[in-house]
Short mmCIF file of C-alpha atoms and ligand atoms in Angstrom, two decimals:
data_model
loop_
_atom_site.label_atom_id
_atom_site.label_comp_id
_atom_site.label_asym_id
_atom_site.label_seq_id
_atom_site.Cartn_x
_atom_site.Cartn_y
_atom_site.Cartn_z
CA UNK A 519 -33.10 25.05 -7.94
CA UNK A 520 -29.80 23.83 -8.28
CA UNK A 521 -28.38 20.47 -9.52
CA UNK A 522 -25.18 17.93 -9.59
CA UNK A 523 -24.45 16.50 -12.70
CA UNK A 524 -26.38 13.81 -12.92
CA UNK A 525 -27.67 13.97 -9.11
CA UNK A 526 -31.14 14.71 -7.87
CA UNK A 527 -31.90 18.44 -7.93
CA UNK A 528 -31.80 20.31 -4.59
CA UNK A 529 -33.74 22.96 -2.85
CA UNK A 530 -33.94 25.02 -0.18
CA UNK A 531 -32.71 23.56 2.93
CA UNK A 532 -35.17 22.25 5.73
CA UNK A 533 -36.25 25.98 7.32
CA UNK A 534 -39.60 24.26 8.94
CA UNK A 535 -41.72 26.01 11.63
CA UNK A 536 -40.17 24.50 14.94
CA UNK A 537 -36.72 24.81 12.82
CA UNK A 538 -34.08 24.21 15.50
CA UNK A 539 -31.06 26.15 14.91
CA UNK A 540 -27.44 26.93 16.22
CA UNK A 541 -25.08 29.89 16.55
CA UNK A 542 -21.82 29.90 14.36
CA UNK A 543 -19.21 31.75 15.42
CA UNK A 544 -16.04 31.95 12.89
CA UNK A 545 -12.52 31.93 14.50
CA UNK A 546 -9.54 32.98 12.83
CA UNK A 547 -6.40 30.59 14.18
CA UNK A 548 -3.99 31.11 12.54
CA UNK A 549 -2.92 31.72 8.95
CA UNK A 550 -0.41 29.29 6.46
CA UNK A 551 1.25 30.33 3.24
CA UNK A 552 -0.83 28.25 0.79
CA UNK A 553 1.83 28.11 -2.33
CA UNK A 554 -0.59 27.94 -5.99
CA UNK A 555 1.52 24.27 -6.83
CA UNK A 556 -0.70 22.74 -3.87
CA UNK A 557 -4.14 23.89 -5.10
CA UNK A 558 -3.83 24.52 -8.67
CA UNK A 559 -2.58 21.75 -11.62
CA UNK A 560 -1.19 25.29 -13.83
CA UNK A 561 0.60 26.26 -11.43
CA UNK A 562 3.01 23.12 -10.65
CA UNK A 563 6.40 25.36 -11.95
CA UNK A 564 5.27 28.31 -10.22
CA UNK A 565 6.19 29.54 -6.40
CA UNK A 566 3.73 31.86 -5.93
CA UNK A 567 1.00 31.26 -3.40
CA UNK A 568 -1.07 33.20 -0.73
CA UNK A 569 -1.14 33.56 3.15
CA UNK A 570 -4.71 32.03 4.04
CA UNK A 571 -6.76 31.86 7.35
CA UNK A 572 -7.71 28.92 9.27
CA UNK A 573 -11.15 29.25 10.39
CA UNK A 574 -12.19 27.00 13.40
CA UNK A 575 -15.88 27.34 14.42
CA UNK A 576 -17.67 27.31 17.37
CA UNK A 577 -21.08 26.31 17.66
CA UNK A 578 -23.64 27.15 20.76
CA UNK A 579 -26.71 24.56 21.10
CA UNK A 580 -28.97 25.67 23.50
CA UNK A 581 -29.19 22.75 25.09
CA UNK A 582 -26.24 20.43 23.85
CA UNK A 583 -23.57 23.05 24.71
CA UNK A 584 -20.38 24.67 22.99
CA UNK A 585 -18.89 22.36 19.68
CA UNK A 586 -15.83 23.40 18.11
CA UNK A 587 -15.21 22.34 14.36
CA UNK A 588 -11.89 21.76 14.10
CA UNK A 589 -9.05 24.05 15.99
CA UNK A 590 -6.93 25.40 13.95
CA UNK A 591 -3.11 26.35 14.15
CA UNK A 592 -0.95 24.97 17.29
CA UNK A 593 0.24 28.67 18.47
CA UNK A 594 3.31 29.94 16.82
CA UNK A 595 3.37 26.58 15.06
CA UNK A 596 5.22 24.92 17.69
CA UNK A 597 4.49 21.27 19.21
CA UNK A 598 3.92 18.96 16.24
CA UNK A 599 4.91 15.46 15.85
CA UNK A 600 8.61 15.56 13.95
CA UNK A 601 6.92 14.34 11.00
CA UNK A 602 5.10 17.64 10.16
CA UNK A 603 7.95 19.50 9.98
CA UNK A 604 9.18 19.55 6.18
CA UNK A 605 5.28 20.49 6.17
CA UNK A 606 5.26 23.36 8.16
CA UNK A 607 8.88 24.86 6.21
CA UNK A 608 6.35 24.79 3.05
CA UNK A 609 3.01 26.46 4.87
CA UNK A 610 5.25 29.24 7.01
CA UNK A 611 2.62 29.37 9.86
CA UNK A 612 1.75 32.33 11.45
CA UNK A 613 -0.04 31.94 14.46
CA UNK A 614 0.55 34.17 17.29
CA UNK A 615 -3.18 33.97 18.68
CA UNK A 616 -4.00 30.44 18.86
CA UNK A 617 -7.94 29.40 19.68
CA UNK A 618 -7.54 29.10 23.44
CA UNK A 619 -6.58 32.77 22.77
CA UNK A 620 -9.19 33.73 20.87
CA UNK A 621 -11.63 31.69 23.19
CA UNK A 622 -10.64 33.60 26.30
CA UNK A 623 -11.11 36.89 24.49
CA UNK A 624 -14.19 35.85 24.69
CA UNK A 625 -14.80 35.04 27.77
CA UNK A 626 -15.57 31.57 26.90
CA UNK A 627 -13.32 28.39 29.08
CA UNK A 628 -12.30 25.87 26.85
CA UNK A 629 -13.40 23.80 29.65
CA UNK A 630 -16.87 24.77 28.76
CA UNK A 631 -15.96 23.25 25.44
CA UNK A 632 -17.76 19.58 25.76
CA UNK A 633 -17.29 18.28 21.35
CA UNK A 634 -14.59 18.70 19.27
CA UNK A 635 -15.37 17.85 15.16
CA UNK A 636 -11.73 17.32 13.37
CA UNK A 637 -12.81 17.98 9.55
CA UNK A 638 -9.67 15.95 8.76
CA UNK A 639 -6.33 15.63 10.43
CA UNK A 640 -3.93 17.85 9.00
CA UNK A 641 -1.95 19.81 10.78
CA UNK A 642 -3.54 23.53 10.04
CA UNK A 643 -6.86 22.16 11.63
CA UNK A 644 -5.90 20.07 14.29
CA UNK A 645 -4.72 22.24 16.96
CA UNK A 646 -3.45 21.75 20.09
CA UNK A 647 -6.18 19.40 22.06
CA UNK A 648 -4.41 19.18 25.59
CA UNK A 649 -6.56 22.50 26.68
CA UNK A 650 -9.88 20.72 26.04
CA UNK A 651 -9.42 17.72 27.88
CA UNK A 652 -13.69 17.47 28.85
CA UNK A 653 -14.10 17.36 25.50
CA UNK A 654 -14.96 14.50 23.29
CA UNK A 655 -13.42 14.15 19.96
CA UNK A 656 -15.45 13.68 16.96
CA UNK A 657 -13.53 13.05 13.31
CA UNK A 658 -13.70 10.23 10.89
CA UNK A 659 -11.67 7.03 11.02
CA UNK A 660 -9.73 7.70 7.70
CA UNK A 661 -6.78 8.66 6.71
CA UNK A 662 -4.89 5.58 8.16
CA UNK A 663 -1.47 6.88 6.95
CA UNK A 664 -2.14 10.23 8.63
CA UNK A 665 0.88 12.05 9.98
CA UNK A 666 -1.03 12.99 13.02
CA UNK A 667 -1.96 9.78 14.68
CA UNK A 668 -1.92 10.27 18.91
CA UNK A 669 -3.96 11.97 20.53
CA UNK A 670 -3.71 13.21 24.36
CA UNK A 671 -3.92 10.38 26.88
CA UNK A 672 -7.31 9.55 28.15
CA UNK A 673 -8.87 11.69 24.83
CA UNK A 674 -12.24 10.68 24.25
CA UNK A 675 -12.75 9.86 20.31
CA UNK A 676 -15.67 8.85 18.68
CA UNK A 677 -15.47 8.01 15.26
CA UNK A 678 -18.31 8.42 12.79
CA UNK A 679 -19.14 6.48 9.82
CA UNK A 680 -21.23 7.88 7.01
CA UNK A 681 -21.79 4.26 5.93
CA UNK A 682 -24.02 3.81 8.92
CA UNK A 683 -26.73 4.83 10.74
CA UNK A 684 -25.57 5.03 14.37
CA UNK A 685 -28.48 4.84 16.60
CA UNK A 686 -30.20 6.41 18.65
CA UNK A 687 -30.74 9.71 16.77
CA UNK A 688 -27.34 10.23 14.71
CA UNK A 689 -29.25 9.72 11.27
CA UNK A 690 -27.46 9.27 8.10
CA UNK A 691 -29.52 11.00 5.05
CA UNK A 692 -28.88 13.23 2.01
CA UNK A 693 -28.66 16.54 2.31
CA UNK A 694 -28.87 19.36 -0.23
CA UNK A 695 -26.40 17.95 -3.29
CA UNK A 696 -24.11 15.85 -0.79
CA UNK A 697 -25.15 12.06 -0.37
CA UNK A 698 -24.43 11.86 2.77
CA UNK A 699 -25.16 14.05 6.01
CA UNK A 700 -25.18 12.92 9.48
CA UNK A 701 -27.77 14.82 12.01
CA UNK A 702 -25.34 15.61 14.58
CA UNK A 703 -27.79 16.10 17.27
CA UNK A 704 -30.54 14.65 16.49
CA UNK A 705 -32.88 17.79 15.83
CA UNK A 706 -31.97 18.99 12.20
CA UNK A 707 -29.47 22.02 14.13
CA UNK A 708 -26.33 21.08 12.81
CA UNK A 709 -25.63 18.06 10.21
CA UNK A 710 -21.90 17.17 9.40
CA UNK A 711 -21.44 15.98 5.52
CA UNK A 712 -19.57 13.35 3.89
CA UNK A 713 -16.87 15.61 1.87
CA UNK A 714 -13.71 13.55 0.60
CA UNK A 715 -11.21 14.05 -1.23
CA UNK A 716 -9.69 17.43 0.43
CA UNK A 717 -11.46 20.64 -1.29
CA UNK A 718 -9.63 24.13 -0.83
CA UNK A 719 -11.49 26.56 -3.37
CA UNK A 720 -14.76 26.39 -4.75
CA UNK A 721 -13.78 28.01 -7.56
CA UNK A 722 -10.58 25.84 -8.44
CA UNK A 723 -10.73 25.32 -12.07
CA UNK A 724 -8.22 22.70 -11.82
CA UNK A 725 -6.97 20.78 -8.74
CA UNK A 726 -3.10 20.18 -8.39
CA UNK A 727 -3.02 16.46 -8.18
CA UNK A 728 0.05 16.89 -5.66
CA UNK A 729 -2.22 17.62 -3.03
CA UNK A 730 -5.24 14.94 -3.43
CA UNK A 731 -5.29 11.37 -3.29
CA UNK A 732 -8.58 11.30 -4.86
CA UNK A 733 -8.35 13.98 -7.51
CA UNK A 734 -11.90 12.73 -8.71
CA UNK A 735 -13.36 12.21 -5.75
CA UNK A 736 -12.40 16.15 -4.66
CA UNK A 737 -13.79 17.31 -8.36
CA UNK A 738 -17.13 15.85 -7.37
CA UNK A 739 -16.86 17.18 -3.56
CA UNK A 740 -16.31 20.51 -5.27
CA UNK A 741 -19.18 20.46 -7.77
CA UNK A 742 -21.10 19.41 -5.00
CA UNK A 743 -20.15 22.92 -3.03
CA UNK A 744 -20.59 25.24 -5.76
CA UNK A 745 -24.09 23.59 -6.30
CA UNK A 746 -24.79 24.10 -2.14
CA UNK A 747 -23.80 27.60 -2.70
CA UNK A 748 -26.21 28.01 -5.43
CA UNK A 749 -29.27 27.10 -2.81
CA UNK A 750 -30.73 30.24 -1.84
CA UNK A 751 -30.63 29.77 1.87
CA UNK A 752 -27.35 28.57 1.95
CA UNK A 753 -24.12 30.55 2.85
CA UNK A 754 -20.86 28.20 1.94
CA UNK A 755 -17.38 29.32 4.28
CA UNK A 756 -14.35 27.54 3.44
CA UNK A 757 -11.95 26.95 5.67
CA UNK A 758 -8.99 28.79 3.82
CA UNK A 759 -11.20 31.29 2.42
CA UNK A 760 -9.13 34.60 2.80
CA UNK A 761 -11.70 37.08 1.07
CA UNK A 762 -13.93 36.01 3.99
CA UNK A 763 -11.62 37.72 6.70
CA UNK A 764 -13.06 41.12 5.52
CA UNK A 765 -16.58 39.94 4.36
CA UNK A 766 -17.87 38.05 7.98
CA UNK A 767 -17.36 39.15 11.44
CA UNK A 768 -15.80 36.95 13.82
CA UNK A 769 -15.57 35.87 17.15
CA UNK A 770 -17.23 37.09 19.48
CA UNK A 771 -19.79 37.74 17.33
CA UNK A 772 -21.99 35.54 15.86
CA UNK A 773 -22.15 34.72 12.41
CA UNK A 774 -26.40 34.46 12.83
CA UNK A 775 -26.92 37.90 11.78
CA UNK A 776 -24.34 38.18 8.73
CA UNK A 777 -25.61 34.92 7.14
CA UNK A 778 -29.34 36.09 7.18
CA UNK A 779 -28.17 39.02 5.12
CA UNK A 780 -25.54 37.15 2.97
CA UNK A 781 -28.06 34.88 2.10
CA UNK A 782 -30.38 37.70 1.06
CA UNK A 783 -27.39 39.15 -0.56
CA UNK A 784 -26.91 36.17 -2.90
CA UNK A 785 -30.84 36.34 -3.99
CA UNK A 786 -30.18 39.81 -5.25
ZN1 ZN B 58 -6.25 23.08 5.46
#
């Protein structure tokens, strides 16, 4: 059993007989030059830093169809709004496979692509949306100052509130240590969680207050994390988490498998 500060303690995860579940499949789109001044508070003075991946995930429901969670890096970093670009001088993308790529080495369309979750909307996990133009969009209405505002003509958004319960099905509820989770489906499959405050390492002993608006806010997000990734049947992937690239396989293959055994893995 694990526990947040002064939280309820958490358990296992719901693993019930008639469990629903999903396939995860982790893409790699693209990496950015994280510099150490935008993560950690020591390291303000400093210009070292670290290229780091930028997962995107795709998610097969057997009967609800192909979600991605979020999309990445636009291909060579080309094609975003003016305003990114002091941005993307800082990150140095490197992108010369972007998802649609990665999808079609897979043999999967993004037409076949019917949801698209935006974590949040900055520029390393927004993508490119024009090649998914069935799909509906799925990301939070915050950020009001974002830098990334328009989205194709004719996109489909929904916007989800963790503050309410959205009938018919999309339940609001706690999950493991985080307050908030929002059954995505319906069935227990897949549940997206209330995370603010922008959270790059679990281990961050310090978070660079250039980079959050809510420093506090992303301390408690991260507590919250490290006490998910105590729960034994839990495997935590970050989005920028580099030593994953040679721990998990990715797309094609399925993450299933490897999580089964990581999760065994962390039990000892
Ligand atoms: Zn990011």
């Amino acid at each position: 059993m694990a526990s947040v500060a002064e939280d309820r303690p958490i358990g296992p995860l719901p693993d019930v007989p008639g469990q629903r579940y999903v396939s995860v499949y982790a893409l790699h789109a693209g990496s950015v030059f994280l510099p150490d001044r935008e993560v950690f508070d020591d390291s303000l003075d400093t210009d070292t830093g670290s290229k780091v991946p930028s997962f995107a995930f795709l998610i097969q429901h057997g009967q609800r169809g192909k979600l991605l969670f979020d999309l990445g890096l636009r291909k060579h970093g080309m094609g975003y709004p003016p305003a990114w670009n002091e941005t993307l001088q800082t990150f140095t993308v490197d992108c010369p496979h972007d998802i649609v790529d990665i999808l079609n080495g897979g043999d999967v369309a993004p037409s076949s692509i019917n949801t698209i979750v935006y974590s949040h909307l900055h520029f390393d996990h927004v993508g490119d949306l024009s090649p998914f133009p069935s799909a509906e969009l799925v990301a939070l209405p915050r950020y009001p100052d974002s830098l990334w505002q328009e989205f194709p003509p004719h996109q489909k958004v929904r916007y989800i509130q963790f503050e309410d319960n959205v009938p018919p099905s999309r339940v609001v509820a706690p999950l493991g240590s985080f307050d908030r989770g929002l059954d995505f489906y319906g069935d227990g499959s897949l549940y997206l969680l209330d995370a603010p405050g922008h959270f790059p390492a679990i281990s961050a002993p310090l978070l660079a207050r250039e980079n959050y608006d809510e420093l506090d806010i992303a301390r408690k997000t991260v507590d919250r994390l490290k006490a998910m990734h105590a729960v034994d049947n839990v495997v935590v992937i970050l989005a920028h988490e580099k030593e994953r690239l040679d721990e998990m396989p990715l797309f094609p293959t399925a993450l299933d498998d490897w999580a089964v055994e990581e999760a065994q893995r962390k039990r000892g």
